[in-house]
Each structure stands twice: as C-alpha cells, then as structure tokens.
PDB file of C-alpha atoms in Angstrom:
ATOM      1  CA  MET M   1      83.086 -20.083 -15.668  1.00 50.00           C
ATOM      2  CA  LYS M   2      81.975 -16.968 -13.545  1.00 55.00           C
ATOM      3  CA  LYS M   3      78.199 -16.966 -12.719  1.00 63.00           C
ATOM      4  CA  LYS M   4      76.218 -13.526 -14.459  1.00 69.00           C
ATOM      5  CA  VAL M   5      74.956 -11.260 -11.380  1.00 66.00           C
ATOM      6  CA  SER M   6      71.503 -10.217 -12.534  1.00 77.00           C
ATOM      7  CA  VAL M   7      70.424  -6.812 -12.470  1.00 78.00           C
ATOM      8  CA  LYS M   8      67.834  -7.582 -10.061  1.00 79.00           C
ATOM      9  CA  THR M   9      70.207  -8.751  -7.437  1.00 82.00           C
ATOM     10  CA  VAL M  10      72.767  -5.643  -7.870  1.00 83.00           C
ATOM     11  CA  LEU M  11      69.508  -3.380  -7.307  1.00 87.00           C
ATOM     12  CA  ILE M  12      68.659  -5.385  -4.431  1.00 88.00           C
ATOM     13  CA  MET M  13      72.432  -5.145  -3.169  1.00 90.00           C
ATOM     14  CA  ALA M  14      72.631  -1.420  -3.844  1.00 89.00           C
ATOM     15  CA  ALA M  15      69.338  -0.756  -1.749  1.00 91.00           C
ATOM     16  CA  THR M  16      70.258  -2.955   1.143  1.00 91.00           C
ATOM     17  CA  LEU M  17      73.665  -1.017   1.457  1.00 91.00           C
ATOM     18  CA  ILE M  18      71.664   2.521   1.010  1.00 93.00           C
ATOM     19  CA  LEU M  19      69.393   1.385   3.871  1.00 92.00           C
ATOM     20  CA  LEU M  20      72.502   0.081   5.912  1.00 89.00           C
ATOM     21  CA  ALA M  21      74.200   3.015   5.279  1.00 90.00           C
ATOM     22  CA  ILE M  22      71.078   5.320   6.476  1.00 92.00           C
ATOM     23  CA  SER M  23      70.534   3.308   9.562  1.00 89.00           C
ATOM     24  CA  LEU M  24      74.125   3.472  10.430  1.00 89.00           C
ATOM     25  CA  PHE M  25      74.401   7.313   9.971  1.00 92.00           C
ATOM     26  CA  PRO M  26      73.002   8.584  12.994  1.00 89.00           C
ATOM     27  CA  PHE M  27      75.896   6.681  15.085  1.00 90.00           C
ATOM     28  CA  TYR M  28      78.274   7.874  12.881  1.00 91.00           C
ATOM     29  CA  TYR M  29      77.056  11.671  13.219  1.00 91.00           C
ATOM     30  CA  MET M  30      76.899  11.136  17.051  1.00 91.00           C
ATOM     31  CA  VAL M  31      80.486   9.873  17.076  1.00 91.00           C
ATOM     32  CA  VAL M  32      81.938  12.148  15.094  1.00 91.00           C
ATOM     33  CA  GLN M  33      80.304  15.156  16.609  1.00 89.00           C
ATOM     34  CA  SER M  34      81.761  14.046  20.203  1.00 89.00           C
ATOM     35  CA  LEU M  35      85.212  14.457  18.770  1.00 90.00           C
ATOM     36  CA  GLN M  36      84.640  17.715  16.856  1.00 90.00           C
ATOM     37  CA  PRO M  37      85.947  21.062  18.441  1.00 88.00           C
ATOM     38  CA  TRP M  38      83.107  22.799  20.374  1.00 84.00           C
ATOM     39  CA  ASP M  39      83.177  25.616  17.671  1.00 84.00           C
ATOM     40  CA  MET M  40      82.632  22.999  15.057  1.00 85.00           C
ATOM     41  CA  VAL M  41      79.710  20.990  16.630  1.00 84.00           C
ATOM     42  CA  ASP M  42      76.850  20.225  14.191  1.00 82.00           C
ATOM     43  CA  LYS M  43      78.316  22.182  11.254  1.00 84.00           C
ATOM     44  CA  THR M  44      80.408  19.470   9.292  1.00 83.00           C
ATOM     45  CA  LEU M  45      80.083  15.949   8.464  1.00 84.00           C
ATOM     46  CA  ALA M  46      83.421  15.363   7.824  1.00 81.00           C
ATOM     47  CA  PRO M  47      85.767  16.878  10.529  1.00 79.00           C
ATOM     48  CA  THR M  48      89.250  18.547   9.693  1.00 76.00           C
ATOM     49  CA  SER M  49      90.411  18.013  13.455  1.00 83.00           C
ATOM     50  CA  LEU M  50      89.587  15.731  16.315  1.00 86.00           C
ATOM     51  CA  THR M  51      89.627  16.515  19.758  1.00 87.00           C
ATOM     52  CA  LEU M  52      88.837  14.762  23.361  1.00 87.00           C
ATOM     53  CA  ARG M  53      87.553  17.839  24.825  1.00 84.00           C
ATOM     54  CA  SER M  54      83.913  16.857  24.985  1.00 85.00           C
ATOM     55  CA  TYR M  55      84.939  13.371  26.865  1.00 85.00           C
ATOM     56  CA  GLU M  56      87.437  15.197  29.022  1.00 82.00           C
ATOM     57  CA  TYR M  57      84.591  17.896  29.908  1.00 80.00           C
ATOM     58  CA  LEU M  58      82.744  14.918  31.410  1.00 78.00           C
ATOM     59  CA  ILE M  59      85.477  13.094  33.184  1.00 74.00           C
ATOM     60  CA  GLY M  60      86.653  16.066  34.906  1.00 65.00           C
ATOM     61  CA  LYS M  61      89.748  17.256  33.035  1.00 56.00           C
ATOM     62  CA  GLY M  62      87.841  20.122  31.101  1.00 48.00           C
ATOM     63  CA  GLY M  63      86.204  22.381  33.804  1.00 48.00           C
ATOM     64  CA  ALA M  64      82.521  20.491  34.283  1.00 49.00           C
ATOM     65  CA  THR M  65      81.147  21.871  37.407  1.00 51.00           C
ATOM     66  CA  ASN M  66      80.559  18.375  38.760  1.00 55.00           C
ATOM     67  CA  SER M  67      82.073  15.783  36.461  1.00 62.00           C
ATOM     68  CA  MET M  68      82.226  12.884  38.764  1.00 76.00           C
ATOM     69  CA  MET M  69      78.280  12.867  38.601  1.00 80.00           C
ATOM     70  CA  TRP M  70      78.936  11.388  34.911  1.00 80.00           C
ATOM     71  CA  VAL M  71      81.107   8.513  36.295  1.00 82.00           C
ATOM     72  CA  ARG M  72      78.631   7.955  38.969  1.00 87.00           C
ATOM     73  CA  ALA M  73      75.428   7.669  36.521  1.00 88.00           C
ATOM     74  CA  LEU M  74      77.267   5.206  34.445  1.00 87.00           C
ATOM     75  CA  LEU M  75      78.089   3.270  37.543  1.00 91.00           C
ATOM     76  CA  ASN M  76      74.750   3.505  38.429  1.00 93.00           C
ATOM     77  CA  SER M  77      73.438   2.372  34.981  1.00 92.00           C
ATOM     78  CA  LEU M  78      75.557  -0.655  35.183  1.00 92.00           C
ATOM     79  CA  LEU M  79      74.437  -1.502  39.025  1.00 93.00           C
ATOM     80  CA  VAL M  80      70.763  -1.337  37.878  1.00 94.00           C
ATOM     81  CA  SER M  81      71.008  -3.029  34.529  1.00 93.00           C
ATOM     82  CA  LEU M  82      73.064  -5.913  35.135  1.00 93.00           C
ATOM     83  CA  PRO M  83      71.096  -7.374  38.219  1.00 95.00           C
ATOM     84  CA  THR M  84      67.673  -6.722  36.236  1.00 95.00           C
ATOM     85  CA  ALA M  85      68.867  -8.542  33.366  1.00 94.00           C
ATOM     86  CA  VAL M  86      70.202 -11.505  35.525  1.00 94.00           C
ATOM     87  CA  ILE M  87      67.386 -11.672  37.748  1.00 95.00           C
ATOM     88  CA  SER M  88      64.880 -11.201  34.777  1.00 94.00           C
ATOM     89  CA  VAL M  89      66.915 -14.573  33.115  1.00 93.00           C
ATOM     90  CA  ALA M  90      66.345 -16.669  36.425  1.00 93.00           C
ATOM     91  CA  ILE M  91      62.483 -15.774  36.518  1.00 92.00           C
ATOM     92  CA  GLY M  92      61.844 -16.273  33.004  1.00 91.00           C
ATOM     93  CA  LEU M  93      63.771 -19.538  32.974  1.00 91.00           C
ATOM     94  CA  ALA M  94      62.150 -20.977  36.155  1.00 90.00           C
ATOM     95  CA  MET M  95      58.643 -19.830  35.053  1.00 89.00           C
ATOM     96  CA  GLY M  96      59.207 -20.919  31.655  1.00 88.00           C
ATOM     97  CA  TYR M  97      60.214 -24.463  32.823  1.00 88.00           C
ATOM     98  CA  THR M  98      57.379 -24.385  35.195  1.00 86.00           C
ATOM     99  CA  LEU M  99      54.613 -23.426  32.879  1.00 85.00           C
ATOM    100  CA  SER M 100      55.939 -25.656  30.003  1.00 84.00           C
ATOM    101  CA  LYS M 101      57.237 -29.177  31.902  1.00 79.00           C
ATOM    102  CA  LEU M 102      55.544 -29.115  35.114  1.00 76.00           C
ATOM    103  CA  GLY M 103      51.812 -29.833  34.754  1.00 69.00           C
ATOM    104  CA  PHE M 104      49.638 -28.523  37.636  1.00 70.00           C
ATOM    105  CA  ARG M 105      46.204 -26.862  38.253  1.00 74.00           C
ATOM    106  CA  GLY M 106      45.739 -23.411  37.464  1.00 73.00           C
ATOM    107  CA  GLU M 107      48.371 -23.362  34.677  1.00 74.00           C
ATOM    108  CA  LYS M 108      45.981 -22.066  32.336  1.00 78.00           C
ATOM    109  CA  PHE M 109      44.611 -19.400  34.407  1.00 80.00           C
ATOM    110  CA  ILE M 110      48.647 -18.343  34.894  1.00 80.00           C
ATOM    111  CA  MET M 111      49.010 -18.585  31.073  1.00 78.00           C
ATOM    112  CA  ASP M 112      45.998 -16.320  30.351  1.00 79.00           C
ATOM    113  CA  SER M 113      47.038 -13.776  33.199  1.00 80.00           C
ATOM    114  CA  LEU M 114      50.409 -13.282  31.367  1.00 78.00           C
ATOM    115  CA  LEU M 115      49.180 -13.179  28.074  1.00 77.00           C
ATOM    116  CA  PHE M 116      46.584 -10.623  29.224  1.00 78.00           C
ATOM    117  CA  GLN M 117      49.082  -8.183  30.506  1.00 77.00           C
ATOM    118  CA  MET M 118      51.123  -8.065  27.058  1.00 76.00           C
ATOM    119  CA  PHE M 119      48.315  -6.256  25.405  1.00 77.00           C
ATOM    120  CA  PHE M 120      48.817  -3.254  27.606  1.00 76.00           C
ATOM    121  CA  PRO M 121      51.399  -0.778  27.054  1.00 76.00           C
ATOM    122  CA  THR M 122      53.758  -0.480  30.130  1.00 76.00           C
ATOM    123  CA  ILE M 123      53.015   3.161  30.754  1.00 80.00           C
ATOM    124  CA  ILE M 124      49.464   2.415  31.800  1.00 82.00           C
ATOM    125  CA  LEU M 125      51.116   1.181  35.039  1.00 81.00           C
ATOM    126  CA  LEU M 126      53.486   3.649  35.314  1.00 84.00           C
ATOM    127  CA  VAL M 127      51.646   5.533  38.200  1.00 85.00           C
ATOM    128  CA  PRO M 128      50.440   2.419  40.066  1.00 87.00           C
ATOM    129  CA  ARG M 129      54.014   0.949  40.308  1.00 88.00           C
ATOM    130  CA  TYR M 130      55.383   4.044  41.598  1.00 89.00           C
ATOM    131  CA  MET M 131      52.683   4.123  44.306  1.00 90.00           C
ATOM    132  CA  ILE M 132      53.534   0.768  45.239  1.00 89.00           C
ATOM    133  CA  ALA M 133      57.238   1.362  45.382  1.00 88.00           C
ATOM    134  CA  LYS M 134      57.836   4.777  46.525  1.00 88.00           C
ATOM    135  CA  SER M 135      59.007   3.712  49.676  1.00 89.00           C
ATOM    136  CA  LEU M 136      61.966   2.621  47.899  1.00 90.00           C
ATOM    137  CA  ALA M 137      62.714   5.923  46.029  1.00 89.00           C
ATOM    138  CA  ASN M 138      66.305   6.846  45.545  1.00 91.00           C
ATOM    139  CA  THR M 139      67.363   3.143  46.531  1.00 92.00           C
ATOM    140  CA  TYR M 140      68.779   0.543  43.995  1.00 93.00           C
ATOM    141  CA  ALA M 141      66.134  -1.816  45.219  1.00 92.00           C
ATOM    142  CA  GLY M 142      63.709   0.864  43.972  1.00 92.00           C
ATOM    143  CA  MET M 143      64.900   0.842  40.521  1.00 93.00           C
ATOM    144  CA  ILE M 144      65.571  -2.875  39.824  1.00 93.00           C
ATOM    145  CA  ILE M 145      62.806  -4.905  41.802  1.00 91.00           C
ATOM    146  CA  PRO M 146      59.830  -3.421  39.904  1.00 90.00           C
ATOM    147  CA  MET M 147      61.666  -4.204  36.422  1.00 90.00           C
ATOM    148  CA  CYS M 148      62.723  -7.755  36.841  1.00 90.00           C
ATOM    149  CA  ILE M 149      59.656  -9.588  35.578  1.00 86.00           C
ATOM    150  CA  SER M 150      59.575  -9.743  31.871  1.00 88.00           C
ATOM    151  CA  ILE M 151      56.385 -11.504  30.442  1.00 88.00           C
ATOM    152  CA  TRP M 152      57.989 -11.323  26.856  1.00 87.00           C
ATOM    153  CA  ALA M 153      61.194 -13.233  28.386  1.00 89.00           C
ATOM    154  CA  ILE M 154      58.706 -15.696  30.281  1.00 89.00           C
ATOM    155  CA  PHE M 155      56.956 -16.878  27.049  1.00 87.00           C
ATOM    156  CA  MET M 156      60.226 -16.849  24.861  1.00 87.00           C
ATOM    157  CA  TYR M 157      61.434 -19.601  27.475  1.00 90.00           C
ATOM    158  CA  ILE M 158      57.946 -21.256  27.371  1.00 87.00           C
ATOM    159  CA  ASN M 159      58.023 -21.775  23.528  1.00 84.00           C
ATOM    160  CA  TYR M 160      61.535 -22.857  23.744  1.00 86.00           C
ATOM    161  CA  PHE M 161      60.999 -25.459  26.513  1.00 87.00           C
ATOM    162  CA  LYS M 162      58.407 -26.921  23.921  1.00 83.00           C
ATOM    163  CA  THR M 163      60.893 -27.760  21.685  1.00 83.00           C
ATOM    164  CA  VAL M 164      63.014 -29.426  23.920  1.00 83.00           C
ATOM    165  CA  PRO M 165      61.889 -33.570  24.446  1.00 82.00           C
ATOM    166  CA  GLY M 166      60.559 -33.918  28.039  1.00 79.00           C
ATOM    167  CA  ALA M 167      62.408 -37.132  28.136  1.00 80.00           C
ATOM    168  CA  VAL M 168      65.853 -35.109  29.023  1.00 79.00           C
ATOM    169  CA  PHE M 169      64.454 -33.861  32.308  1.00 82.00           C
ATOM    170  CA  GLU M 170      62.737 -37.285  33.086  1.00 82.00           C
ATOM    171  CA  ALA M 171      65.971 -38.932  32.870  1.00 83.00           C
ATOM    172  CA  ALA M 172      67.396 -36.308  35.356  1.00 81.00           C
ATOM    173  CA  ARG M 173      64.652 -36.806  37.633  1.00 83.00           C
ATOM    174  CA  ILE M 174      65.134 -40.413  37.770  1.00 82.00           C
ATOM    175  CA  ASP M 175      68.870 -40.042  38.414  1.00 81.00           C
ATOM    176  CA  GLY M 176      67.684 -38.086  41.705  1.00 82.00           C
ATOM    177  CA  ALA M 177      67.993 -34.461  40.412  1.00 78.00           C
ATOM    178  CA  GLY M 178      65.377 -31.805  41.978  1.00 80.00           C
ATOM    179  CA  ASP M 179      63.797 -29.017  40.057  1.00 78.00           C
ATOM    180  CA  LEU M 180      66.593 -26.698  40.955  1.00 82.00           C
ATOM    181  CA  ARG M 181      69.395 -28.929  40.008  1.00 84.00           C
ATOM    182  CA  ILE M 182      67.693 -29.533  36.704  1.00 83.00           C
ATOM    183  CA  LEU M 183      67.226 -25.787  36.158  1.00 83.00           C
ATOM    184  CA  TRP M 184      71.148 -25.134  36.947  1.00 84.00           C
ATOM    185  CA  SER M 185      72.444 -28.095  35.087  1.00 84.00           C
ATOM    186  CA  ILE M 186      70.306 -28.879  32.440  1.00 85.00           C
ATOM    187  CA  ALA M 187      67.707 -26.086  31.563  1.00 85.00           C
ATOM    188  CA  LEU M 188      70.053 -23.185  31.569  1.00 85.00           C
ATOM    189  CA  PRO M 189      72.559 -24.607  29.213  1.00 86.00           C
ATOM    190  CA  VAL M 190      69.949 -26.119  26.815  1.00 86.00           C
ATOM    191  CA  THR M 191      68.619 -22.385  26.604  1.00 86.00           C
ATOM    192  CA  LYS M 192      71.932 -20.569  26.529  1.00 85.00           C
ATOM    193  CA  SER M 193      70.906 -18.829  23.250  1.00 83.00           C
ATOM    194  CA  VAL M 194      67.421 -17.831  24.303  1.00 86.00           C
ATOM    195  CA  SER M 195      69.019 -16.778  27.618  1.00 88.00           C
ATOM    196  CA  THR M 196      71.530 -14.527  25.764  1.00 86.00           C
ATOM    197  CA  ILE M 197      69.142 -12.978  23.816  1.00 86.00           C
ATOM    198  CA  VAL M 198      67.046 -12.173  26.601  1.00 90.00           C
ATOM    199  CA  PHE M 199      69.759 -11.147  28.870  1.00 90.00           C
ATOM    200  CA  LEU M 200      70.763  -8.668  26.046  1.00 88.00           C
ATOM    201  CA  SER M 201      67.310  -7.729  25.170  1.00 88.00           C
ATOM    202  CA  ILE M 202      66.590  -6.899  29.001  1.00 92.00           C
ATOM    203  CA  PHE M 203      69.961  -5.064  29.798  1.00 92.00           C
ATOM    204  CA  MET M 204      69.051  -2.808  26.526  1.00 89.00           C
ATOM    205  CA  GLN M 205      65.934  -2.147  27.605  1.00 90.00           C
ATOM    206  CA  ARG M 206      66.732  -1.439  31.414  1.00 92.00           C
ATOM    207  CA  TRP M 207      69.732   0.372  30.176  1.00 91.00           C
ATOM    208  CA  SER M 208      67.810   2.941  28.279  1.00 87.00           C
ATOM    209  CA  GLU M 209      64.773   3.162  30.663  1.00 88.00           C
ATOM    210  CA  LEU M 210      64.023   6.416  31.296  1.00 87.00           C
ATOM    211  CA  MET M 211      60.423   7.195  32.840  1.00 88.00           C
ATOM    212  CA  TRP M 212      60.574   5.074  35.456  1.00 91.00           C
ATOM    213  CA  ASP M 213      64.311   6.004  36.729  1.00 91.00           C
ATOM    214  CA  MET M 214      62.982   9.670  36.800  1.00 89.00           C
ATOM    215  CA  LEU M 215      60.423   9.134  38.896  1.00 89.00           C
ATOM    216  CA  ILE M 216      61.845   6.761  41.414  1.00 91.00           C
ATOM    217  CA  SER M 217      65.308   8.391  41.618  1.00 88.00           C
ATOM    218  CA  PRO M 218      64.873  11.992  41.485  1.00 86.00           C
ATOM    219  CA  ASP M 219      68.226  12.453  43.488  1.00 87.00           C
ATOM    220  CA  ILE M 220      70.933  13.600  40.999  1.00 84.00           C
ATOM    221  CA  LYS M 221      73.355  10.907  43.403  1.00 87.00           C
ATOM    222  CA  MET M 222      71.041   8.138  42.236  1.00 90.00           C
ATOM    223  CA  GLN M 223      70.438   8.913  38.763  1.00 88.00           C
ATOM    224  CA  THR M 224      71.345   6.717  35.993  1.00 90.00           C
ATOM    225  CA  LEU M 225      73.258   8.211  32.634  1.00 87.00           C
ATOM    226  CA  ASN M 226      70.411   8.046  30.539  1.00 86.00           C
ATOM    227  CA  VAL M 227      68.515  10.266  33.063  1.00 87.00           C
ATOM    228  CA  LEU M 228      71.268  12.757  33.522  1.00 83.00           C
ATOM    229  CA  ILE M 229      71.693  13.209  29.698  1.00 82.00           C
ATOM    230  CA  SER M 230      68.222  14.144  29.574  1.00 80.00           C
ATOM    231  CA  THR M 231      67.993  16.503  32.730  1.00 78.00           C
ATOM    232  CA  GLN M 232      71.798  18.283  32.030  1.00 72.00           C
ATOM    233  CA  PHE M 233      71.455  19.362  28.234  1.00 65.00           C
ATOM    234  CA  LYS M 234      68.851  20.953  26.731  1.00 61.00           C
ATOM    235  CA  PRO M 235      68.061  20.208  22.728  1.00 49.00           C
ATOM    236  CA  MET M 236      70.603  22.544  21.040  1.00 43.00           C
ATOM    237  CA  GLY M 237      71.797  23.769  24.270  1.00 56.00           C
ATOM    238  CA  ALA M 238      75.134  25.720  25.129  1.00 64.00           C
ATOM    239  CA  PHE M 239      77.380  21.918  25.290  1.00 69.00           C
ATOM    240  CA  PRO M 240      76.321  19.710  22.218  1.00 80.00           C
ATOM    241  CA  GLY M 241      79.655  18.441  22.291  1.00 83.00           C
ATOM    242  CA  PRO M 242      79.568  16.537  25.803  1.00 83.00           C
ATOM    243  CA  MET M 243      75.989  15.587  24.934  1.00 83.00           C
ATOM    244  CA  TYR M 244      77.259  13.838  21.915  1.00 87.00           C
ATOM    245  CA  ALA M 245      80.078  12.397  24.001  1.00 87.00           C
ATOM    246  CA  ALA M 246      77.777  11.356  26.945  1.00 85.00           C
ATOM    247  CA  SER M 247      75.466   9.472  24.334  1.00 86.00           C
ATOM    248  CA  VAL M 248      78.470   7.641  22.643  1.00 90.00           C
ATOM    249  CA  ILE M 249      79.457   6.387  26.484  1.00 86.00           C
ATOM    250  CA  LEU M 250      75.957   5.382  26.774  1.00 86.00           C
ATOM    251  CA  THR M 251      75.941   3.273  23.559  1.00 88.00           C
ATOM    252  CA  LEU M 252      79.489   1.263  24.073  1.00 86.00           C
ATOM    253  CA  PRO M 253      78.285  -1.351  26.803  1.00 84.00           C
ATOM    254  CA  ILE M 254      75.825  -2.495  24.385  1.00 83.00           C
ATOM    255  CA  ILE M 255      78.031  -2.610  21.533  1.00 85.00           C
ATOM    256  CA  ILE M 256      80.572  -4.497  23.631  1.00 85.00           C
ATOM    257  CA  LEU M 257      77.945  -7.079  25.022  1.00 82.00           C
ATOM    258  CA  PHE M 258      76.665  -7.552  21.559  1.00 80.00           C
ATOM    259  CA  LEU M 259      80.170  -8.158  20.200  1.00 82.00           C
ATOM    260  CA  CYS M 260      81.068 -10.739  23.273  1.00 81.00           C
ATOM    261  CA  PHE M 261      77.851 -12.559  22.839  1.00 76.00           C
ATOM    262  CA  SER M 262      77.197 -12.069  18.967  1.00 73.00           C
ATOM    263  CA  LYS M 263      76.891 -15.989  18.166  1.00 72.00           C
ATOM    264  CA  TYR M 264      74.651 -17.003  20.842  1.00 69.00           C
ATOM    265  CA  PHE M 265      72.478 -13.670  19.527  1.00 67.00           C
ATOM    266  CA  LYS M 266      72.367 -14.864  16.207  1.00 67.00           C
ATOM    267  CA  GLU M 267      71.379 -18.366  17.389  1.00 65.00           C
ATOM    268  CA  GLY M 268      68.284 -16.882  19.333  1.00 61.00           C
ATOM    269  CA  ILE M 269      67.157 -14.565  16.623  1.00 64.00           C
ATOM    270  CA  SER M 270      66.969 -17.503  14.598  1.00 64.00           C
ATOM    271  CA  PHE M 271      64.844 -19.514  16.957  1.00 58.00           C
ATOM    272  CA  MET M 272      62.247 -16.484  17.231  1.00 57.00           C
ATOM    273  CA  LEU M 273      62.273 -16.271  13.614  1.00 53.00           C
ATOM    274  CA  LYS M 274      61.290 -20.115  13.379  1.00 58.00           C
TER     275      LYS M 274
END
C-alpha cells in the first residue's frame, strides 16, 4: 500500500526546489552568457545558438591583446591557493593536536589569544599585514605566507581531537613514536574528513581572495585570475562575454575539487553540525 504524501510535505518540497533553483540560477546565467554570441550577451536566458568565442578570446585565438595573461593568471591562482591550503592544514593539524593533546603551561593564554583574534574582521589587519610583508611584494611568498594561518582551522582541529580518545596517541608513544610520527601516521588519517573540509574551505577562500592580492601583487605578471577579472572588465563593459567566460574558469577548480572530495566534505559538515 502506497503511503500518502501530505500537503505539508509537498509544499516543503516545492519550496525547497524553488530555493534551489534560485540559488543555482546565477551559475546557469553565467555559463549560458559565456557561450552566447557577443551581440546576444545579457539579452536572453535561453540561447538559440552557442559559441566558444569568449573562451577563445581568453586563450589567444580570438584576438585578445595579451591573452597569455589569462593563462598566467590562472596558474598564479593555482600556485598560491594550493600551497596556502596545504600549509594551513599542516599548521592547523599541528596546533590543534598540540593544544588539545599535549598539556603545557601557557596553553590557556594561547587559546584565549586565538579566540580573541576571531572577533575582529580580517580587513582590520590588512594594512598592518601589508606593511610587514611589503618587502615580499610581487612574489609568491608574499601572496602565500601571510595567508597560511587560519584560526578557524585550528579550532576545527582542536574540537575534533577532543573527540578522539587519548589512549590512541598514548599507545603510539609507548611503541616509540614521536610527535611528528604521530601527526603523520595517526592524527592526519584520523582527521581526514576535517582535513578535507579545512583544505577545501581554505582553498576556496584563497582562490577568491581579492583585496590582499591587489595590494601585494600589483604587477600584472603576478596577478591572480580573480584580480585580473576585476581590473580588466568594468561592470557592463565592452566585453561581457569574456567576463562571464573568465568567471566560469574561476569557478571550475572549486567544482572539480568538491566532486573529488565530496564524501569527506559531507563527513566534515556532519561533524561541524554535531
């Protein structure tokens, strides 16, 4: 016997689908407009013809003045986002393990100092950070090092390690393992779901960073894709098609990473909601 679906359930499902459609519509619009002929961009929602002209413009087949700058900007984004995410995971893992599993004097002061920093928006430290790191302007080190410490990531690891029995690490010490070996062989595998969500979150945050990159890397050869989009195309400018195409390219790595690690991402989200 089939179970009847209540009117309330139908309404909730319909509202969910409507909200989902609204949230996905900007992505649909971006992709469609990137494939539109240039004379039809922003004029229709359902294109009658599709073209790759906007993408060809970016990669050099369509007559862009300096099309290689788009390829270079994409590589720059990857070269700063990947190391930043990896180093942030390493620092967060090490500090989370140290503050939650290794008792030492001054631990409470460090925890309070980290928590204190979370109350201030990042923009407040933008100028002091630049004054400290300005000798590294137009270098990958200047774009990576100041962005490597994530207070949020450290607290994620601290909270996760609190759920792991201390006996697991004590057994490893009895077997002669040092802290570095414990971090690599035990802590990292145990925290793979949290490490995945931290990596993806830091990668997305760094990938979409704008203000810091504009300050520390004014040289066009060092600009990331996000900065290049903001500087090359004015709102409602003469080349809206390539602007949409560049935005699609900017979105693709995040989608690919999410699809590759969606299982661990969902596990990490479940832990955050507990």
